[in-house]
Amino acid sequence: MQREQRKLEHIKYALELGDGPALTHFADLRFVHNCLPEVNPTDIDISVTLWGKRLRLPFFIDAITGSADAVTKINSKLAQVAARCGIGLAVGSQYGAVCKGTGIASYKVVREENPQGLVFGNLSALATPQQALAAVEMLQADALELHLNAAQELCMAEGDKNYAGLWQNMQQILDTLPVPLIVKETGCGIAREQYEKFLAAGFSAFNCAGSGGTNFPAIEVRRRGEILAADMAAWGVPTCWSLLDGQIVPKEKILFASGGIRSGADVAKAFALGADAVGITGPVLRKLMESGVETTVKYLDDLANEFVNYLLLLGCKTPYELRRVPLIITGATREYIDCRGYNLLKLCHGRRA
C-alpha cells in the first residue's frame, strides 16, 4: 500500500507543482527565418519510425503513472490517447509489479488498449536482469526505459540511497534484454561524460529527460509537507544542454528529448538539437485529468500542427531536416557551450550529423 500511495501522490503533486523552477534553456535558441521556404505544406511529413513502428506524430507520453490499481483507469485513457494520436507511451516504474506483484493490471491495460502501438516498459536501473525481463513480458514492450533518478531518491523519505554496483548491473541488463534498452534520466538530464561512458559500453538509446519540466525531487519533498531548497530545486542539466551534450550520440543510435517541452517551438528546437522523438508528460496528464481523452487528443494534434508551422517557415519537409537549419545561440546556453569546449559555429549550422 505504501508504494501505491506514493504513486498516487506523484500524480497529485506533479499536477500541483507544475514545471521548474529550473529552465530548459530552449529560450536561448532562435531559428534564422527562411523567407524562401520552397515547401508545400502537403509535402511535410512529421512521422517518425522507431524500431520498426511508425509514429504518426513524433511524440511519446513519457513515464509517470503505474504500480497502483487506482491508476489503471488513467493508464487506460493514456493508452487510448496514444492509439488515437499514433504516438508512443512509456509506463511508470514497474518495480512494485515485478517485485511484489502489485498493480499489474495498471500496466497490462496499456497493451490491451493499444495492441499495435509503441510501448516502453520502465524500471529502476537497480532492478535485476530477471526483473527487467519480467517488465518487458508484462507489457509485450517494444523497449525498456531503465531510469536513473539519484536526485529523486535522495529527496524521497523511503528512497534508495545506495547506488554502488549500478554500472555493472546496467550492463548485465543490457546483455540480457531481447528488446532495446533506453537509458533514461528522471528530470536531471544526461551529461556528456555519461553519454560517453554508455556509448563505449554498447548502450544505444537515450532519453535525456533534462531539468525544466516535472521536478521529482520537489515532488518528493512536498510529499512530506516541506519545500525543496532553491539550489536543489534547480539541480540538473537543462534539457537544451543535455541535448547539446548528446551531440556525441551517433545518428544511427536513438536520442529522445524530454523535460519541459511544452510548445511547437520547443519541439522544433529539440529536433534541431538532434532528437529522434519528443517525450511529453505533464501537459498530457493535466489535460487528461481535467478534460478527458478527446481534449487530450486535440491538444497533441494542435501541438503537432504548431510544429508543422515551424517546419514550413524553415523550409523543412521532415523533423530531421531541422538539424541543418541555422541557429542563433545566446545567453547561458552560449556560456555553457564555451565552458564545455564545443564548437559554437558548428553547432549553429549543423548538429548530430
Short mmCIF file of C-alpha atoms in Angstrom, two decimals:
data_model
loop_
_atom_site.label_atom_id
_atom_site.label_comp_id
_atom_site.label_asym_id
_atom_site.label_seq_id
_atom_site.Cartn_x
_atom_site.Cartn_y
_atom_site.Cartn_z
CA MET A 1 0.00 0.00 0.00
CA GLN A 2 2.88 2.37 0.71
CA ARG A 3 4.18 2.13 -2.88
CA GLU A 4 0.67 2.52 -4.30
CA GLN A 5 0.07 5.62 -2.19
CA ARG A 6 3.40 7.06 -3.31
CA LYS A 7 2.47 6.67 -6.97
CA LEU A 8 -0.84 8.44 -6.39
CA GLU A 9 0.98 11.26 -4.59
CA HIS A 10 3.37 11.59 -7.55
CA ILE A 11 0.39 12.33 -9.79
CA LYS A 12 -1.15 14.74 -7.28
CA TYR A 13 1.99 16.81 -6.75
CA ALA A 14 3.11 16.71 -10.39
CA LEU A 15 -0.14 18.48 -11.24
CA GLU A 16 0.05 20.79 -8.23
CA LEU A 17 3.68 21.90 -8.58
CA GLY A 18 3.94 22.14 -12.35
CA ASP A 19 7.29 22.72 -14.09
CA GLY A 20 10.58 24.08 -12.83
CA PRO A 21 11.91 26.14 -11.21
CA ALA A 22 14.84 25.10 -13.42
CA LEU A 23 14.71 26.32 -17.01
CA THR A 24 15.00 24.15 -20.11
CA HIS A 25 17.04 26.97 -21.73
CA PHE A 26 15.33 26.44 -25.08
CA ALA A 27 14.65 30.20 -24.89
CA ASP A 28 18.37 30.73 -25.60
CA LEU A 29 17.88 29.32 -29.12
CA ARG A 30 16.44 31.20 -32.09
CA PHE A 31 15.94 29.98 -35.62
CA VAL A 32 17.03 32.06 -38.60
CA HIS A 33 13.91 32.72 -40.65
CA ASN A 34 13.83 31.33 -44.19
CA CYS A 35 11.98 33.82 -46.43
CA LEU A 36 12.11 31.36 -49.35
CA PRO A 37 10.99 28.04 -47.82
CA GLU A 38 10.00 26.33 -51.12
CA VAL A 39 7.83 23.79 -49.27
CA ASN A 40 4.26 22.72 -49.94
CA PRO A 41 2.53 22.02 -46.59
CA THR A 42 1.14 18.78 -48.02
CA ASP A 43 4.71 17.56 -48.54
CA ILE A 44 5.61 17.89 -44.85
CA ASP A 45 5.77 14.56 -43.05
CA ILE A 46 6.34 14.67 -39.30
CA SER A 47 6.01 10.93 -38.74
CA VAL A 48 9.00 9.02 -37.37
CA THR A 49 9.77 5.32 -37.27
CA LEU A 50 11.30 3.76 -34.17
CA TRP A 51 12.30 0.11 -34.04
CA GLY A 52 10.06 -0.70 -36.97
CA LYS A 53 6.95 1.08 -35.67
CA ARG A 54 5.68 4.29 -37.26
CA LEU A 55 4.53 7.18 -35.09
CA ARG A 56 2.09 9.47 -36.89
CA LEU A 57 3.17 12.29 -34.58
CA PRO A 58 6.79 12.38 -33.37
CA PHE A 59 5.82 12.25 -29.70
CA PHE A 60 5.60 9.78 -26.84
CA ILE A 61 3.92 10.14 -23.47
CA ASP A 62 6.74 9.69 -21.01
CA ALA A 63 6.61 7.79 -17.72
CA ILE A 64 4.73 8.97 -14.65
CA THR A 65 1.96 6.53 -13.67
CA GLY A 66 1.70 2.89 -12.65
CA SER A 67 2.13 0.32 -9.87
CA ALA A 68 -1.22 1.21 -8.35
CA ASP A 69 -4.59 -0.34 -9.11
CA ALA A 70 -6.15 3.10 -8.64
CA VAL A 71 -4.37 4.45 -11.74
CA THR A 72 -5.47 1.65 -14.06
CA LYS A 73 -8.17 3.94 -15.49
CA ILE A 74 -5.61 6.72 -16.03
CA ASN A 75 -3.24 4.40 -17.89
CA SER A 76 -6.16 3.07 -19.92
CA LYS A 77 -7.00 6.59 -21.04
CA LEU A 78 -3.35 7.45 -21.75
CA ALA A 79 -3.16 4.35 -23.96
CA GLN A 80 -6.33 5.44 -25.75
CA VAL A 81 -4.76 8.84 -26.40
CA ALA A 82 -1.58 7.20 -27.70
CA ALA A 83 -3.55 4.93 -30.01
CA ARG A 84 -5.72 7.76 -31.33
CA CYS A 85 -2.76 10.08 -31.96
CA GLY A 86 -0.36 7.43 -33.22
CA ILE A 87 2.30 8.18 -30.62
CA GLY A 88 4.39 6.14 -28.19
CA LEU A 89 3.74 5.58 -24.49
CA ALA A 90 6.07 4.78 -21.60
CA VAL A 91 4.58 3.45 -18.38
CA GLY A 92 5.75 4.42 -14.90
CA SER A 93 8.15 2.28 -12.91
CA GLN A 94 7.13 -1.40 -12.85
CA TYR A 95 9.35 -2.16 -9.87
CA GLY A 96 6.49 -2.91 -7.49
CA ALA A 97 4.82 -5.12 -10.07
CA VAL A 98 7.88 -7.27 -10.77
CA CYS A 99 8.94 -7.44 -7.10
CA LYS A 100 5.64 -7.85 -5.29
CA GLY A 101 3.04 -8.42 -7.99
CA THR A 102 1.22 -5.14 -7.20
CA GLY A 103 -0.60 -3.04 -9.76
CA ILE A 104 -0.01 -5.41 -12.68
CA ALA A 105 -3.39 -4.57 -14.20
CA SER A 106 -2.42 -0.90 -14.33
CA TYR A 107 0.32 -1.82 -16.81
CA LYS A 108 -1.31 -4.58 -18.83
CA VAL A 109 -4.21 -2.30 -19.70
CA VAL A 110 -1.81 -0.23 -21.82
CA ARG A 111 -1.20 -3.06 -24.26
CA GLU A 112 -4.86 -4.07 -24.16
CA GLU A 113 -5.92 -0.58 -25.23
CA ASN A 114 -3.11 -0.13 -27.74
CA PRO A 115 -2.15 -3.58 -29.08
CA GLN A 116 -0.15 -2.32 -32.08
CA GLY A 117 1.38 0.78 -30.52
CA LEU A 118 4.92 1.59 -29.45
CA VAL A 119 5.09 0.85 -25.72
CA PHE A 120 8.06 1.27 -23.37
CA GLY A 121 8.42 -0.56 -20.11
CA ASN A 122 10.11 1.19 -17.21
CA LEU A 123 12.30 0.01 -14.34
CA SER A 124 14.86 1.39 -11.94
CA ALA A 125 18.45 0.80 -13.02
CA LEU A 126 18.79 -1.05 -9.69
CA ALA A 127 16.49 -3.83 -10.92
CA THR A 128 17.85 -7.28 -11.69
CA PRO A 129 18.07 -8.68 -15.22
CA GLN A 130 15.31 -11.14 -14.35
CA GLN A 131 13.05 -8.30 -13.23
CA ALA A 132 13.81 -6.44 -16.46
CA LEU A 133 12.72 -9.46 -18.48
CA ALA A 134 9.52 -9.70 -16.44
CA ALA A 135 8.77 -6.00 -17.05
CA VAL A 136 9.13 -6.44 -20.80
CA GLU A 137 6.98 -9.57 -20.81
CA MET A 138 4.25 -7.90 -18.75
CA LEU A 139 3.67 -5.29 -21.49
CA GLN A 140 4.99 -7.09 -24.53
CA ALA A 141 7.10 -3.95 -24.53
CA ASP A 142 8.95 -2.74 -27.62
CA ALA A 143 11.74 -1.31 -25.45
CA LEU A 144 12.57 -0.82 -21.78
CA GLU A 145 13.37 2.51 -20.15
CA LEU A 146 15.94 1.97 -17.40
CA HIS A 147 15.64 5.05 -15.25
CA LEU A 148 18.30 6.87 -13.28
CA ASN A 149 16.89 9.06 -10.50
CA ALA A 150 19.54 9.65 -7.86
CA ALA A 151 18.26 13.16 -7.04
CA GLN A 152 14.69 11.90 -6.63
CA GLU A 153 15.76 9.00 -4.42
CA LEU A 154 17.90 11.34 -2.33
CA CYS A 155 14.86 13.52 -1.61
CA MET A 156 12.48 10.59 -1.11
CA ALA A 157 11.93 9.66 2.53
CA GLU A 158 11.89 5.96 1.62
CA GLY A 159 14.38 6.34 -1.23
CA ASP A 160 17.28 4.06 -2.09
CA LYS A 161 20.49 5.97 -1.43
CA ASN A 162 22.91 3.14 -2.29
CA TYR A 163 23.96 3.15 -5.95
CA ALA A 164 27.06 1.01 -5.53
CA GLY A 165 27.24 -1.58 -8.31
CA LEU A 166 24.77 0.30 -10.50
CA TRP A 167 27.03 0.42 -13.56
CA GLN A 168 27.71 -3.31 -13.59
CA ASN A 169 24.02 -4.02 -13.06
CA MET A 170 23.01 -1.90 -16.05
CA GLN A 171 25.48 -3.71 -18.27
CA GLN A 172 24.05 -7.06 -17.20
CA ILE A 173 20.54 -5.92 -18.04
CA LEU A 174 21.72 -4.66 -21.44
CA ASP A 175 23.24 -8.07 -22.19
CA THR A 176 20.05 -9.88 -21.09
CA LEU A 177 17.24 -7.94 -22.75
CA PRO A 178 15.72 -9.14 -26.05
CA VAL A 179 14.45 -5.60 -26.79
CA PRO A 180 16.21 -2.21 -26.96
CA LEU A 181 17.20 -0.61 -23.66
CA ILE A 182 16.70 3.14 -23.21
CA VAL A 183 18.85 4.89 -20.63
CA LYS A 184 16.54 7.49 -19.08
CA GLU A 185 17.13 10.21 -16.55
CA THR A 186 14.22 11.44 -14.44
CA GLY A 187 14.32 15.20 -14.80
CA CYS A 188 18.00 15.95 -14.16
CA GLY A 189 19.45 15.30 -17.61
CA ILE A 190 22.31 13.22 -19.01
CA ALA A 191 25.71 14.91 -19.33
CA ARG A 192 28.40 14.30 -21.97
CA GLU A 193 30.61 12.30 -19.62
CA GLN A 194 27.86 9.76 -19.01
CA TYR A 195 26.83 9.63 -22.68
CA GLU A 196 30.46 8.75 -23.47
CA LYS A 197 30.57 6.01 -20.87
CA PHE A 198 27.30 4.47 -22.00
CA LEU A 199 28.23 4.58 -25.68
CA ALA A 200 31.61 2.94 -25.02
CA ALA A 201 29.80 0.08 -23.24
CA GLY A 202 27.35 -0.56 -26.09
CA PHE A 203 24.25 1.36 -24.97
CA SER A 204 22.46 2.81 -27.97
CA ALA A 205 19.28 4.63 -26.87
CA PHE A 206 18.90 7.57 -24.51
CA ASN A 207 16.15 9.75 -23.09
CA CYS A 208 17.85 12.90 -21.84
CA ALA A 209 14.90 13.87 -19.57
CA GLY A 210 16.52 17.16 -18.63
CA SER A 211 15.59 19.70 -15.98
CA GLY A 212 12.94 22.28 -16.70
CA GLY A 213 9.84 20.10 -16.63
CA THR A 214 8.30 17.93 -13.91
CA ASN A 215 10.52 18.18 -10.82
CA PHE A 216 10.57 14.84 -8.99
CA PRO A 217 12.89 15.93 -6.15
CA ALA A 218 10.45 18.76 -5.40
CA ILE A 219 7.56 16.30 -5.54
CA GLU A 220 9.26 14.00 -3.02
CA VAL A 221 9.94 16.83 -0.59
CA ARG A 222 6.37 18.10 -0.93
CA ARG A 223 5.10 14.60 -0.12
CA ARG A 224 6.43 15.08 3.40
CA GLY A 225 5.00 18.58 3.68
CA GLU A 226 8.17 20.55 3.01
CA ILE A 227 9.56 22.78 0.26
CA LEU A 228 12.77 21.92 -1.56
CA ALA A 229 15.68 24.34 -1.12
CA ALA A 230 16.15 26.62 -4.14
CA ASP A 231 19.56 25.29 -5.20
CA MET A 232 18.40 21.67 -5.10
CA ALA A 233 15.12 22.56 -6.82
CA ALA A 234 17.13 23.91 -9.77
CA TRP A 235 19.53 20.95 -9.81
CA GLY A 236 20.29 19.11 -13.04
CA VAL A 237 21.31 19.53 -16.66
CA PRO A 238 18.66 21.57 -18.52
CA THR A 239 17.04 19.76 -21.43
CA CYS A 240 18.64 22.05 -24.01
CA TRP A 241 22.11 21.48 -22.56
CA SER A 242 21.64 17.71 -22.25
CA LEU A 243 20.77 17.60 -25.94
CA LEU A 244 23.88 19.65 -26.73
CA ASP A 245 25.95 17.13 -24.76
CA GLY A 246 24.11 14.41 -26.69
CA GLN A 247 25.62 15.55 -29.98
CA ILE A 248 28.16 12.76 -29.45
CA VAL A 249 25.40 10.16 -29.86
CA PRO A 250 25.81 8.83 -33.43
CA LYS A 251 22.83 9.46 -35.71
CA GLU A 252 22.24 5.73 -36.16
CA LYS A 253 21.51 5.49 -32.43
CA ILE A 254 18.49 6.94 -30.62
CA LEU A 255 18.29 10.21 -28.68
CA PHE A 256 14.95 11.17 -27.17
CA ALA A 257 14.22 14.64 -25.82
CA SER A 258 12.02 15.19 -22.77
CA GLY A 259 11.83 17.60 -19.88
CA GLY A 260 9.71 20.73 -20.10
CA ILE A 261 8.87 20.55 -23.82
CA ARG A 262 5.64 22.50 -23.98
CA SER A 263 5.23 24.20 -27.38
CA GLY A 264 5.70 23.67 -31.08
CA ALA A 265 8.80 25.85 -30.85
CA ASP A 266 10.21 23.61 -28.11
CA VAL A 267 9.56 20.55 -30.27
CA ALA A 268 11.28 22.19 -33.24
CA LYS A 269 14.32 23.15 -31.13
CA ALA A 270 14.56 19.64 -29.69
CA PHE A 271 14.65 18.15 -33.18
CA ALA A 272 17.14 20.81 -34.27
CA LEU A 273 19.41 19.59 -31.48
CA GLY A 274 19.21 16.01 -32.71
CA ALA A 275 16.15 14.46 -31.09
CA ASP A 276 14.60 11.41 -32.74
CA ALA A 277 11.29 11.88 -30.90
CA VAL A 278 9.97 14.06 -28.09
CA GLY A 279 8.51 12.97 -24.76
CA ILE A 280 5.69 15.00 -23.21
CA THR A 281 4.15 14.13 -19.86
CA GLY A 282 2.97 16.94 -17.59
CA PRO A 283 0.59 18.73 -20.01
CA VAL A 284 -0.82 15.43 -21.26
CA LEU A 285 -1.56 14.20 -17.75
CA ARG A 286 -3.12 17.54 -16.81
CA LYS A 287 -5.36 17.64 -19.90
CA LEU A 288 -6.43 14.06 -19.34
CA MET A 289 -7.25 14.53 -15.66
CA GLU A 290 -9.09 17.81 -16.19
CA SER A 291 -10.86 17.27 -19.51
CA GLY A 292 -10.59 13.66 -20.72
CA VAL A 293 -9.38 11.78 -23.77
CA GLU A 294 -10.90 13.94 -26.53
CA THR A 295 -9.38 17.17 -25.22
CA THR A 296 -6.00 15.49 -24.77
CA VAL A 297 -6.04 14.17 -28.33
CA LYS A 298 -6.87 17.67 -29.57
CA TYR A 299 -4.03 19.14 -27.50
CA LEU A 300 -1.49 16.81 -29.12
CA ASP A 301 -2.87 17.38 -32.61
CA ASP A 302 -2.72 21.15 -32.06
CA LEU A 303 0.86 20.83 -30.82
CA ALA A 304 1.75 18.86 -33.93
CA ASN A 305 0.15 21.49 -36.17
CA GLU A 306 2.12 24.21 -34.40
CA PHE A 307 5.29 22.19 -35.00
CA VAL A 308 4.41 21.84 -38.69
CA ASN A 309 4.18 25.63 -38.94
CA TYR A 310 7.81 25.92 -37.84
CA LEU A 311 8.88 23.32 -40.40
CA LEU A 312 7.11 25.31 -43.11
CA LEU A 313 8.70 28.61 -42.05
CA LEU A 314 12.13 26.98 -42.06
CA GLY A 315 11.74 25.17 -45.38
CA CYS A 316 11.87 21.65 -43.89
CA LYS A 317 9.84 18.67 -45.04
CA THR A 318 10.77 16.38 -42.13
CA PRO A 319 11.76 16.93 -38.49
CA TYR A 320 15.27 15.66 -39.15
CA GLU A 321 15.98 18.43 -41.67
CA LEU A 322 15.90 20.86 -38.72
CA ARG A 323 19.39 19.63 -37.79
CA ARG A 324 20.78 21.74 -40.62
CA VAL A 325 18.75 24.90 -40.04
CA PRO A 326 20.87 27.83 -38.79
CA LEU A 327 20.51 28.60 -35.10
CA ILE A 328 21.35 31.66 -33.07
CA ILE A 329 22.56 30.60 -29.61
CA THR A 330 22.60 33.20 -26.84
CA GLY A 331 22.56 33.64 -23.08
CA ALA A 332 23.51 30.97 -20.57
CA THR A 333 23.50 28.30 -23.30
CA ARG A 334 26.25 30.11 -25.18
CA GLU A 335 28.22 30.26 -21.93
CA TYR A 336 27.62 26.54 -21.45
CA ILE A 337 28.98 25.84 -24.94
CA ASP A 338 32.10 27.86 -24.14
CA CYS A 339 32.65 26.12 -20.80
CA ARG A 340 32.26 22.68 -22.38
CA GLY A 341 34.70 23.50 -25.19
CA TYR A 342 32.21 22.97 -28.00
CA ASN A 343 32.50 24.47 -31.48
CA LEU A 344 29.86 27.22 -31.42
CA LEU A 345 29.94 27.84 -35.17
CA LYS A 346 29.43 24.16 -35.95
CA LEU A 347 26.52 23.89 -33.54
CA CYS A 348 24.91 26.94 -35.10
CA HIS A 349 24.98 25.35 -38.55
CA GLY A 350 24.78 21.59 -38.09
CA ARG A 351 24.06 19.19 -35.27
CA ARG A 352 24.24 15.43 -34.69
CA ALA A 353 25.48 14.74 -38.20
#
